[in-house]
Structure formats: C-alpha cells, structure tokens
Amino acid sequence: PTAGDFSVAMAGATVSIPAVGGAAARVSLCGVRIGRRRASPSIGRSGCDARRRVVAAASDKTDENSPPYQVAQRKDLYELRIYGAYYVTRAPYSNREQGLASLMGYIEGGNEEEKTFPATQPLIMTYVDAPDGGFEKTMELSLGKDVTDPPAPTVGEARVAAAGGELLAVVGFEGVATPELAGKYRELLTKAVEADGLKAADPSEFRLATYGQLYSLKPRLNELMLKVKLPGA
C-alpha cells in the first residue's frame, strides 16, 4: 500500500483500495478537459463543487434503513463507496408506475408473512444495455436494517435479493434524470474512473439512485452509479 491508500473493515472483511489517479492522469472533468476532448460546458469547477454538495445532501436523506456504505475516496467528480451487504425487493419494469406498484405491493404486506417494511431511500434503478438500443430495467428498495431472512413475495413481480458487497463510483446531480442527462453523466463518470486506473465491472450496466417522494416526477437529487473493479481484479 502507498500513502493515500484506503483500508476499511466491513461485514467481517478488510478491503484495501489503492490510491487512484494522480498527476499522471490527464483528466480534469471538473475543469476543462478529458484527455484532449473538452468536457460538457456545464461541467466546470463550480459544477464539481455543486456535485459534491448534491452528494452531501443525498446522504442527509438516508438513514439506518438505507443501503450501508463507507466512502473510500473522494475525487473531483465522484466518490468511491464500499457497500455492505443488505436485502432488497427488486422488480423488472417498463414504466416507473409499474415498477413502483410491484415494490410497494411487497413492502406493504404482499409477502408470506404479511410483513411490512419502510419505504426507504433511495430508489435505485439498474439499466442494462439491450440489443435493440434500449435498456433492460429493474428497480429496487432496501428492506432496511437488520433484515436477514425476508419473506417470499406473494403478489406482483417483486422478488427479494441480496445486494451490496461491492465497490461503486458515484456522481451526484440535481434535476429530472432524463435519459439524455443520465447518459451524459454515465459517459463522464466512465471516463473519470478509467482515467484513475479503474474499470467498470460491467460496461453495459449503470444504476440511478433517486431521492425524494417515490411517486413525484419533480426535479430531485440523483446519483449515477457504476460498479467498478480495481486494477488487476
């Protein structure tokens, strides 16, 4: 390990993350350039400061029932997080209302024990590139702290699954997360982590976490997430 490396114990295991980036990485996503290509005009130093404020504001909206994580490193554009293990209810969807109906059906008692769960923050949507140019989509909610054996669902398309135990790169932004805006941040975050010597674990996938009222489509706090792997992993 070198100066700046990060080591954290979580869920009984110690994970070491080497310092990434440095003077050799010719990237200034919060300034002007990505290699020789200019970044989006809206991504300036003030933009990076704003994104840090968004990430901080999002963390204020989480509680003990939200997905557990520790921040490993903070970069100009993004932060690296180590997520601990937790359970979620997850459902495939084609439109937001359909997915939310499946999740809410489960947490409001649509399971073998008729057990209810809190409507946690954030709502996380996973997008996987599809051959037709669109996405295969799922959405999920954490089932909360100390859940170890969640009951099987009895209604809708919701399922229960184990989540976490992974390293994510996360960039925050505000507004309505349109496909165009999410695509821009996906591109920026991908270039940033690659410049820092990291790689996406699955280049065909990204996640979008949204904070606020589940059924609202108003501008909100958002986080775009990429699962990453360390060099040589």
Coordinates of N, CA and C in Angstrom, one line a residue:
P1 N 0.8 -1.2 0.0 CA 0.0 0.0 0.0 C 0.9 1.3 0.0
T2 N 0.4 2.3 -0.6 CA 1.1 3.6 -0.6 C 0.3 4.6 0.1
A3 N 0.9 5.8 0.3 CA 0.2 6.9 1.0 C -1.0 7.2 0.2
G4 N -2.1 7.4 0.9 CA -3.4 7.7 0.3 C -4.2 6.4 0.0
D5 N -3.7 5.2 0.3 CA -4.5 4.0 0.2 C -5.5 4.0 1.3
F6 N -6.6 3.3 1.0 CA -7.7 3.2 2.0 C -8.0 1.8 2.4
S7 N -8.1 1.5 3.6 CA -8.5 0.2 4.1 C -9.6 0.3 5.0
V8 N -10.7 -0.5 4.8 CA -11.8 -0.5 5.7 C -12.3 -1.9 6.0
A9 N -12.8 -2.0 7.2 CA -13.4 -3.3 7.6 C -14.9 -3.2 7.5
M10 N -15.5 -4.1 6.8 CA -16.9 -4.1 6.7 C -17.4 -5.6 6.5
A11 N -18.4 -5.9 7.3 CA -19.0 -7.2 7.2 C -18.0 -8.3 7.4
G12 N -17.1 -8.1 8.3 CA -16.1 -9.1 8.7 C -14.9 -9.2 7.8
A13 N -14.8 -8.4 6.8 CA -13.7 -8.4 5.8 C -13.0 -7.1 5.7
T14 N -11.7 -7.1 5.5 CA -11.0 -5.9 5.3 C -10.7 -5.7 3.8
V15 N -11.0 -4.6 3.3 CA -10.8 -4.3 1.9 C -9.9 -3.1 1.8
S16 N -8.8 -3.3 1.0 CA -7.9 -2.2 0.7 C -8.0 -1.7 -0.7
I17 N -8.1 -0.4 -0.8 CA -8.2 0.3 -2.1 C -7.0 1.2 -2.3
P18 N -6.2 0.9 -3.3 CA -5.1 1.8 -3.6 C -5.5 3.1 -4.0
A19 N -4.7 4.1 -3.7 CA -5.0 5.5 -4.2 C -5.1 5.5 -5.7
V20 N -6.1 6.2 -6.2 CA -6.2 6.2 -7.7 C -6.0 7.6 -8.2
G21 N -5.7 7.6 -9.5 CA -5.4 8.9 -10.1 C -4.1 9.5 -9.8
G22 N -3.9 10.8 -9.9 CA -2.6 11.4 -9.6 C -2.2 12.3 -10.8
A23 N -1.0 12.9 -10.7 CA -0.6 13.8 -11.7 C -0.5 13.3 -13.1
A24 N -0.3 12.0 -13.2 CA -0.2 11.4 -14.5 C -1.5 11.2 -15.2
A25 N -2.6 11.3 -14.5 CA -3.9 11.2 -15.1 C -4.3 12.5 -15.7
R26 N -4.4 12.6 -17.1 CA -4.6 13.9 -17.7 C -6.2 14.1 -17.8
V27 N -6.8 14.2 -16.7 CA -8.2 14.4 -16.7 C -8.6 15.5 -15.8
S28 N -9.5 16.4 -16.3 CA -10.0 17.5 -15.5 C -11.5 17.7 -15.8
L29 N -12.2 16.7 -15.4 CA -13.6 16.7 -15.7 C -14.3 17.8 -15.0
C30 N -13.8 18.3 -13.9 CA -14.4 19.4 -13.2 C -13.8 20.7 -13.7
G31 N -12.8 20.6 -14.6 CA -12.2 21.8 -15.2 C -12.5 21.9 -16.6
V32 N -11.6 21.5 -17.5 CA -11.8 21.7 -18.9 C -11.7 20.5 -19.8
R33 N -10.8 19.5 -19.5 CA -10.5 18.5 -20.5 C -10.7 17.1 -20.0
I34 N -11.0 16.2 -20.9 CA -11.0 14.8 -20.8 C -10.0 14.3 -21.8
G35 N -8.7 14.2 -21.4 CA -7.7 13.9 -22.4 C -7.5 15.1 -23.3
R36 N -7.8 15.0 -24.6 CA -7.7 16.1 -25.5 C -9.1 16.6 -25.8
R37 N -10.1 16.0 -25.3 CA -11.5 16.4 -25.6 C -12.1 17.3 -24.5
R38 N -12.8 18.3 -24.9 CA -13.4 19.2 -24.0 C -14.6 18.6 -23.4
A39 N -14.8 18.7 -22.1 CA -16.0 18.2 -21.4 C -17.2 19.1 -21.7
S40 N -18.3 18.6 -21.3 CA -19.5 19.4 -21.4 C -19.3 20.8 -20.8
P41 N -19.8 21.9 -21.5 CA -19.6 23.2 -21.0 C -20.1 23.4 -19.6
S42 N -21.1 22.6 -19.2 CA -21.7 22.7 -17.8 C -20.9 22.1 -16.8
I43 N -19.8 21.3 -17.2 CA -19.0 20.6 -16.2 C -17.8 21.4 -15.9
G44 N -17.9 22.4 -15.0 CA -16.7 23.2 -14.7 C -16.4 23.0 -13.2
R45 N -15.4 23.8 -12.7 CA -15.1 23.7 -11.3 C -16.3 23.9 -10.4
S46 N -17.1 24.9 -10.7 CA -18.2 25.2 -9.9 C -19.2 24.0 -10.0
G47 N -19.2 23.3 -11.2 CA -20.1 22.2 -11.4 C -19.7 21.1 -10.4
C48 N -18.3 20.9 -10.3 CA -17.9 19.8 -9.4 C -18.2 20.1 -7.9
D49 N -18.1 21.4 -7.6 CA -18.4 21.8 -6.2 C -19.9 21.5 -6.0
A50 N -20.7 21.8 -7.0 CA -22.2 21.6 -6.9 C -22.5 20.1 -6.7
R51 N -21.7 19.2 -7.5 CA -22.0 17.8 -7.4 C -21.6 17.3 -6.0
R52 N -20.5 17.9 -5.4 CA -20.2 17.4 -4.0 C -21.3 17.8 -3.1
R53 N -21.9 19.0 -3.3 CA -23.0 19.4 -2.4 C -24.2 18.5 -2.6
V54 N -24.5 18.0 -3.8 CA -25.6 17.1 -4.1 C -25.4 15.8 -3.3
V55 N -24.1 15.3 -3.4 CA -23.8 14.0 -2.8 C -24.0 14.2 -1.2
A56 N -23.6 15.3 -0.7 CA -23.7 15.5 0.7 C -25.2 15.7 1.1
A57 N -26.0 16.3 0.2 CA -27.4 16.5 0.5 C -28.1 15.1 0.4
A58 N -27.7 14.3 -0.5 CA -28.3 13.0 -0.6 C -28.1 12.1 0.6
S59 N -26.8 12.2 1.2 CA -26.5 11.5 2.3 C -27.3 11.9 3.5
D60 N -27.8 13.2 3.5 CA -28.6 13.7 4.6 C -30.0 13.0 4.6
K61 N -30.4 12.5 3.4 CA -31.7 12.0 3.2 C -31.8 10.5 3.5
T62 N -30.6 9.9 3.8 CA -30.6 8.5 4.1 C -30.6 8.3 5.7
D63 N -30.9 7.1 6.1 CA -31.0 6.7 7.5 C -30.5 5.3 7.7
E64 N -30.7 4.7 8.8 CA -30.1 3.4 9.1 C -30.8 2.3 8.3
N65 N -31.9 2.6 7.6 CA -32.5 1.6 6.8 C -32.1 1.7 5.3
S66 N -31.3 2.7 5.0 CA -30.7 2.9 3.6 C -29.6 1.9 3.4
P67 N -29.2 1.6 2.1 CA -28.1 0.8 1.9 C -26.8 1.3 2.6
P68 N -26.1 0.4 3.3 CA -25.0 0.8 4.1 C -23.7 0.9 3.3
Y69 N -23.0 2.0 3.5 CA -21.8 2.2 2.7 C -20.8 3.0 3.5
Q70 N -19.5 2.9 3.1 CA -18.5 3.8 3.6 C -17.8 4.4 2.4
V71 N -17.4 5.7 2.6 CA -16.7 6.4 1.5 C -15.3 6.0 1.5
A72 N -14.8 5.5 0.5 CA -13.3 5.1 0.4 C -12.5 6.2 0.0
Q73 N -12.9 6.9 -1.1 CA -12.1 8.0 -1.6 C -13.1 9.0 -2.2
R74 N -12.7 10.3 -2.1 CA -13.4 11.4 -2.8 C -12.6 12.0 -3.9
K75 N -13.1 12.0 -5.1 CA -12.4 12.6 -6.2 C -13.1 13.9 -6.6
D76 N -12.5 14.6 -7.6 CA -13.1 15.8 -8.0 C -14.6 15.6 -8.5
L77 N -14.8 14.6 -9.4 CA -16.1 14.5 -9.9 C -17.0 13.5 -9.1
Y78 N -16.4 12.5 -8.5 CA -17.1 11.4 -7.9 C -16.5 10.9 -6.6
E79 N -17.2 10.0 -6.0 CA -16.6 9.3 -4.8 C -16.7 7.8 -5.0
L80 N -15.8 7.1 -4.4 CA -15.8 5.7 -4.3 C -16.4 5.2 -3.0
R81 N -17.4 4.3 -3.1 CA -18.0 3.8 -1.9 C -17.9 2.3 -1.8
I82 N -17.7 1.8 -0.6 CA -17.8 0.3 -0.4 C -19.1 0.1 0.3
Y83 N -19.9 -0.7 -0.4 CA -21.3 -1.0 0.1 C -21.3 -2.4 0.9
G84 N -21.8 -2.4 2.0 CA -22.0 -3.6 2.8 C -23.2 -4.4 2.3
A85 N -23.4 -5.6 2.8 CA -24.5 -6.4 2.4 C -25.8 -6.0 2.9
Y86 N -26.9 -6.1 2.1 CA -28.2 -5.8 2.6 C -29.2 -6.5 1.6
Y87 N -30.5 -6.5 2.1 CA -31.5 -7.2 1.2 C -32.4 -6.1 0.6
V88 N -32.9 -6.4 -0.6 CA -33.7 -5.5 -1.4 C -35.0 -6.3 -1.9
T89 N -36.0 -5.5 -2.2 CA -37.1 -6.0 -3.0 C -36.8 -5.4 -4.4
R90 N -36.9 -6.2 -5.4 CA -36.5 -5.8 -6.8 C -37.5 -6.3 -7.8
A91 N -37.8 -5.4 -8.8 CA -38.8 -5.8 -9.8 C -38.4 -5.3 -11.2
P92 N -38.6 -6.1 -12.2 CA -38.4 -5.6 -13.6 C -39.5 -4.6 -13.9
Y93 N -39.3 -3.7 -14.8 CA -40.4 -2.7 -15.2 C -40.1 -2.1 -16.6
S94 N -41.2 -1.7 -17.1 CA -41.1 -0.9 -18.4 C -41.5 0.5 -18.2
N95 N -42.3 0.8 -17.2 CA -42.5 2.2 -16.8 C -42.5 2.4 -15.3
R96 N -42.2 3.6 -14.8 CA -42.0 3.8 -13.4 C -43.1 3.4 -12.5
E97 N -44.4 3.7 -12.9 CA -45.5 3.3 -12.1 C -45.7 1.8 -11.9
Q98 N -45.4 1.1 -13.0 CA -45.5 -0.4 -12.9 C -44.5 -0.9 -11.9
G99 N -43.2 -0.4 -12.0 CA -42.2 -0.9 -11.0 C -42.5 -0.6 -9.6
L100 N -42.9 0.7 -9.4 CA -43.3 1.1 -8.0 C -44.4 0.3 -7.4
A101 N -45.4 0.0 -8.3 CA -46.6 -0.8 -7.8 C -46.1 -2.2 -7.3
S102 N -45.1 -2.8 -8.0 CA -44.6 -4.1 -7.6 C -43.9 -4.0 -6.3
L103 N -43.0 -3.0 -6.1 CA -42.2 -2.8 -4.9 C -43.1 -2.5 -3.7
M104 N -44.1 -1.6 -3.9 CA -45.0 -1.2 -2.8 C -45.9 -2.3 -2.4
G105 N -46.3 -3.2 -3.4 CA -47.1 -4.3 -3.0 C -46.3 -5.2 -2.1
Y106 N -45.0 -5.4 -2.3 CA -44.3 -6.3 -1.4 C -44.1 -5.6 0.0
I107 N -43.6 -4.3 0.1 CA -43.3 -3.8 1.4 C -44.6 -3.4 2.2
E108 N -45.7 -3.4 1.5 CA -47.0 -3.1 2.2 C -47.7 -4.4 2.7
G109 N -47.0 -5.5 2.6 CA -47.5 -6.8 3.2 C -47.8 -7.9 2.2
G110 N -47.4 -7.7 0.9 CA -47.6 -8.7 -0.1 C -46.5 -9.8 -0.1
N111 N -46.4 -10.4 1.1 CA -45.4 -11.5 1.2 C -46.0 -12.6 2.2
E112 N -45.2 -13.7 2.3 CA -45.8 -14.8 3.0 C -46.0 -14.6 4.5
E113 N -45.4 -13.6 5.0 CA -45.6 -13.2 6.5 C -46.5 -12.0 6.6
E114 N -47.0 -11.4 5.5 CA -47.7 -10.2 5.5 C -47.0 -9.1 6.3
K115 N -45.7 -9.1 6.2 CA -44.8 -8.2 7.0 C -44.7 -6.9 6.2
T116 N -44.7 -5.8 6.9 CA -44.5 -4.5 6.2 C -43.1 -4.0 6.4
F117 N -42.6 -3.2 5.5 CA -41.2 -2.7 5.5 C -41.3 -1.2 5.3
P118 N -40.3 -0.4 5.7 CA -40.3 1.0 5.5 C -40.0 1.3 4.0
A119 N -40.6 2.4 3.5 CA -40.3 2.9 2.2 C -39.0 3.7 2.2
T120 N -37.9 3.0 2.0 CA -36.6 3.5 2.2 C -36.1 4.4 1.1
Q121 N -35.0 5.2 1.4 CA -34.3 6.0 0.4 C -32.9 5.4 0.2
P122 N -32.4 5.5 -1.1 CA -33.0 5.9 -2.3 C -33.7 4.8 -3.0
L123 N -34.5 5.2 -4.1 CA -35.0 4.2 -5.0 C -33.8 4.0 -6.1
I124 N -33.4 2.8 -6.3 CA -32.3 2.5 -7.2 C -32.8 1.7 -8.4
M125 N -32.5 2.3 -9.6 CA -32.9 1.7 -10.8 C -31.6 1.2 -11.6
T126 N -31.6 0.0 -12.1 CA -30.5 -0.6 -12.8 C -30.9 -0.7 -14.3
Y127 N -30.0 -0.2 -15.1 CA -30.2 -0.2 -16.6 C -29.1 -1.0 -17.2
V128 N -29.5 -2.0 -18.0 CA -28.5 -2.8 -18.8 C -28.8 -2.6 -20.3
D129 N -27.8 -2.3 -21.0 CA -27.9 -2.1 -22.5 C -28.6 -3.3 -23.1
A130 N -29.6 -3.1 -23.9 CA -30.3 -4.1 -24.6 C -29.9 -4.1 -26.1
P131 N -30.0 -5.3 -26.8 CA -29.6 -5.3 -28.2 C -30.3 -4.4 -29.1
D132 N -31.6 -4.0 -28.7 CA -32.4 -3.1 -29.6 C -32.0 -1.6 -29.4
G133 N -31.0 -1.3 -28.5 CA -30.6 0.0 -28.3 C -31.3 0.6 -27.1
G134 N -32.2 -0.1 -26.5 CA -32.9 0.4 -25.2 C -32.2 -0.2 -24.0
F135 N -33.0 -0.4 -23.0 CA -32.5 -0.9 -21.7 C -33.4 -2.0 -21.2
E136 N -32.8 -3.0 -20.5 CA -33.5 -3.9 -19.6 C -33.4 -3.2 -18.2
K137 N -34.6 -3.0 -17.6 CA -34.6 -2.2 -16.4 C -35.2 -3.0 -15.2
T138 N -34.6 -2.7 -14.0 CA -35.1 -3.2 -12.7 C -35.1 -2.0 -11.8
M139 N -35.9 -2.0 -10.8 CA -35.8 -1.0 -9.7 C -35.9 -1.8 -8.3
E140 N -35.3 -1.2 -7.3 CA -35.3 -1.8 -6.0 C -35.3 -0.8 -4.9
L141 N -35.7 -1.3 -3.7 CA -35.6 -0.6 -2.5 C -35.0 -1.5 -1.4
S142 N -34.2 -0.9 -0.6 CA -33.6 -1.6 0.6 C -34.8 -2.0 1.5
L143 N -34.6 -3.2 2.1 CA -35.7 -3.6 3.0 C -35.4 -3.2 4.5
G144 N -34.2 -2.5 4.7 CA -34.0 -2.0 6.0 C -32.9 -2.7 6.8
K145 N -32.6 -2.1 7.9 CA -31.5 -2.6 8.7 C -31.9 -3.9 9.4
D146 N -31.0 -4.7 9.6 CA -31.1 -6.0 10.4 C -32.1 -7.0 9.7
V147 N -32.4 -6.8 8.5 CA -33.2 -7.9 7.8 C -32.3 -9.0 7.3
T148 N -32.6 -10.2 7.8 CA -31.7 -11.3 7.5 C -32.4 -12.4 6.7
D149 N -33.7 -12.5 6.8 CA -34.4 -13.6 6.1 C -35.8 -13.1 5.7
P150 N -35.8 -12.3 4.6 CA -37.0 -11.6 4.2 C -38.0 -12.7 3.6
P151 N -39.3 -12.5 3.9 CA -40.3 -13.5 3.4 C -40.4 -13.4 1.9
A152 N -40.8 -14.5 1.3 CA -41.0 -14.5 -0.1 C -42.3 -13.7 -0.5
P153 N -42.2 -13.1 -1.7 CA -43.4 -12.3 -2.2 C -44.5 -13.2 -2.6
T154 N -45.7 -12.6 -2.5 CA -46.9 -13.3 -2.9 C -47.7 -12.6 -3.9
V155 N -47.3 -11.3 -4.3 CA -48.1 -10.6 -5.3 C -47.1 -9.9 -6.2
G156 N -47.6 -9.6 -7.4 CA -46.8 -8.8 -8.4 C -45.5 -9.5 -8.8
E157 N -44.6 -8.7 -9.4 CA -43.4 -9.2 -10.0 C -42.2 -9.0 -9.1
A158 N -42.4 -8.5 -7.9 CA -41.3 -8.2 -6.9 C -40.7 -9.5 -6.5
R159 N -39.4 -9.4 -6.3 CA -38.6 -10.5 -5.7 C -37.7 -10.0 -4.6
V160 N -37.2 -10.8 -3.8 CA -36.2 -10.4 -2.8 C -34.8 -10.9 -3.3
A161 N -33.8 -10.1 -2.9 CA -32.5 -10.4 -3.4 C -31.4 -9.8 -2.4
A162 N -30.3 -10.5 -2.4 CA -29.2 -9.9 -1.6 C -28.5 -8.9 -2.5
A163 N -28.0 -7.8 -1.9 CA -27.3 -6.7 -2.6 C -26.1 -6.3 -1.8
G164 N -25.3 -5.4 -2.4 CA -24.2 -4.9 -1.8 C -22.9 -5.7 -1.9
G165 N -22.0 -5.5 -1.0 CA -20.7 -6.3 -1.1 C -19.9 -5.9 -2.4
E166 N -19.9 -4.6 -2.7 CA -19.3 -4.1 -3.9 C -18.7 -2.7 -3.8
L167 N -17.9 -2.3 -4.8 CA -17.3 -1.0 -4.9 C -18.0 -0.2 -6.0
L168 N -18.5 0.9 -5.6 CA -19.3 1.8 -6.6 C -18.6 3.1 -6.7
A169 N -18.6 3.6 -8.0 CA -18.2 5.0 -8.2 C -19.5 5.8 -8.4
V170 N -19.7 6.9 -7.7 CA -20.9 7.6 -7.6 C -20.8 9.1 -7.9
V171 N -21.6 9.6 -8.8 CA -21.6 11.1 -9.1 C -23.0 11.6 -8.8
G172 N -23.1 12.7 -8.2 CA -24.4 13.3 -7.8 C -24.8 14.4 -8.8
F173 N -26.1 14.6 -9.0 CA -26.6 15.7 -9.8 C -28.0 16.0 -9.4
E174 N -28.5 17.2 -9.7 CA -29.9 17.6 -9.4 C -30.7 17.7 -10.7
G175 N -32.0 17.6 -10.6 CA -32.8 17.8 -11.8 C -33.7 16.6 -12.1
V176 N -34.3 16.6 -13.2 CA -35.1 15.5 -13.7 C -34.1 14.6 -14.5
A177 N -34.0 13.3 -14.1 CA -33.0 12.4 -14.6 C -33.5 11.9 -16.0
T178 N -33.5 12.7 -17.0 CA -33.9 12.3 -18.3 C -32.9 11.3 -18.9
P179 N -33.2 10.5 -19.9 CA -32.2 9.6 -20.5 C -31.0 10.3 -21.0
E180 N -31.2 11.5 -21.6 CA -30.1 12.3 -22.1 C -29.2 12.7 -21.0
L181 N -29.7 13.2 -19.9 CA -28.9 13.7 -18.8 C -28.2 12.5 -18.1
A182 N -28.9 11.4 -17.9 CA -28.2 10.2 -17.3 C -27.1 9.7 -18.2
G183 N -27.3 9.8 -19.5 CA -26.3 9.3 -20.5 C -25.1 10.2 -20.4
K184 N -25.3 11.5 -20.2 CA -24.1 12.4 -20.1 C -23.3 12.1 -18.9
Y185 N -24.0 11.9 -17.8 CA -23.2 11.6 -16.5 C -22.6 10.2 -16.6
R186 N -23.2 9.2 -17.3 CA -22.7 7.9 -17.4 C -21.3 8.0 -18.2
E187 N -21.3 8.8 -19.3 CA -20.1 9.0 -20.1 C -19.0 9.7 -19.3
L188 N -19.4 10.7 -18.6 CA -18.4 11.5 -17.8 C -17.8 10.6 -16.7
L189 N -18.7 9.8 -16.0 CA -18.2 9.0 -14.9 C -17.3 7.9 -15.4
T190 N -17.7 7.3 -16.5 CA -16.9 6.2 -17.1 C -15.5 6.7 -17.5
K191 N -15.4 7.9 -18.1 CA -14.1 8.4 -18.4 C -13.3 8.8 -17.2
A192 N -13.9 9.3 -16.2 CA -13.2 9.6 -14.9 C -12.6 8.4 -14.3
V193 N -13.4 7.4 -14.1 CA -12.8 6.2 -13.4 C -11.8 5.5 -14.2
E194 N -11.9 5.5 -15.6 CA -10.9 4.9 -16.4 C -9.6 5.7 -16.3
A195 N -9.7 7.1 -16.3 CA -8.5 7.9 -16.1 C -7.8 7.7 -14.8
D196 N -8.6 7.2 -13.8 CA -8.0 7.0 -12.5 C -7.5 5.5 -12.4
G197 N -7.5 4.8 -13.5 CA -7.0 3.4 -13.4 C -8.0 2.4 -13.0
L198 N -9.2 2.7 -12.9 CA -10.3 1.7 -12.6 C -11.0 1.3 -13.8
K199 N -11.8 0.3 -13.7 CA -12.6 -0.2 -14.8 C -14.0 -0.5 -14.3
A200 N -15.0 -0.3 -15.2 CA -16.4 -0.7 -14.9 C -16.4 -2.2 -14.8
A201 N -17.1 -2.8 -13.8 CA -17.2 -4.2 -13.7 C -18.0 -4.8 -14.8
D202 N -19.0 -4.0 -15.3 CA -19.9 -4.4 -16.4 C -20.2 -3.2 -17.2
P203 N -19.4 -2.9 -18.3 CA -19.6 -1.7 -19.1 C -21.0 -1.5 -19.6
S204 N -21.8 -2.6 -19.7 CA -23.2 -2.5 -20.2 C -24.2 -2.0 -19.2
E205 N -23.8 -1.8 -17.9 CA -24.7 -1.5 -16.9 C -24.4 -0.2 -16.1
F206 N -25.4 0.5 -15.7 CA -25.3 1.6 -14.8 C -26.5 1.6 -13.9
R207 N -26.4 2.4 -12.8 CA -27.5 2.5 -11.9 C -27.8 4.0 -11.6
L208 N -29.1 4.2 -11.3 CA -29.5 5.6 -11.0 C -30.3 5.5 -9.7
A209 N -29.8 6.3 -8.7 CA -30.4 6.4 -7.4 C -31.1 7.7 -7.3
T210 N -32.4 7.7 -6.9 CA -33.1 9.0 -6.8 C -33.7 9.1 -5.4
Y211 N -33.7 10.4 -4.9 CA -34.1 10.7 -3.5 C -35.4 11.6 -3.6
G212 N -36.2 11.4 -2.6 CA -37.4 12.2 -2.6 C -38.7 11.3 -2.6
Q213 N -39.8 11.9 -2.8 CA -41.1 11.2 -2.8 C -41.1 10.2 -4.0
L214 N -41.5 9.0 -3.7 CA -41.4 8.0 -4.8 C -42.2 8.2 -6.0
Y215 N -43.4 8.8 -5.8 CA -44.3 9.0 -7.0 C -44.2 10.4 -7.6
S216 N -43.2 11.2 -7.2 CA -43.1 12.5 -7.7 C -42.1 12.5 -8.9
L217 N -42.4 13.2 -9.9 CA -41.5 13.4 -11.1 C -40.8 14.8 -11.1
K218 N -40.9 15.5 -10.0 CA -40.3 16.8 -9.9 C -38.8 16.7 -9.9
P219 N -38.1 17.8 -10.2 CA -36.6 17.7 -10.0 C -36.2 17.3 -8.7
R220 N -35.1 16.5 -8.6 CA -34.8 15.8 -7.3 C -33.3 15.6 -7.3
L221 N -32.8 15.1 -6.2 CA -31.4 14.7 -6.0 C -31.2 13.3 -6.6
N222 N -30.2 13.1 -7.4 CA -29.9 11.9 -8.1 C -28.5 11.5 -7.9
E223 N -28.2 10.2 -8.0 CA -26.8 9.7 -8.1 C -26.7 8.7 -9.2
L224 N -25.7 8.9 -10.1 CA -25.5 7.8 -11.1 C -24.3 7.0 -10.6
M225 N -24.5 5.7 -10.7 CA -23.5 4.7 -10.1 C -23.0 3.8 -11.1
L226 N -21.7 3.5 -11.0 CA -21.0 2.4 -11.7 C -20.3 1.5 -10.8
K227 N -20.6 0.2 -11.0 CA -19.8 -0.8 -10.2 C -18.5 -0.9 -10.8
V228 N -17.4 -0.8 -10.0 CA -16.0 -0.8 -10.6 C -15.2 -1.9 -9.9
K229 N -14.1 -2.2 -10.6 CA -13.2 -3.2 -10.1 C -11.8 -2.5 -10.1
L230 N -10.9 -3.0 -9.2 CA -9.6 -2.4 -9.1 C -8.7 -3.0 -10.2
P231 N -7.6 -2.3 -10.5 CA -6.7 -2.8 -11.5 C -6.2 -4.2 -11.1
G232 N -6.2 -5.1 -12.1 CA -5.7 -6.4 -11.9 C -6.8 -7.3 -11.3
A233 N -7.9 -6.8 -11.0 CA -9.0 -7.6 -10.4 C -9.7 -8.4 -11.5

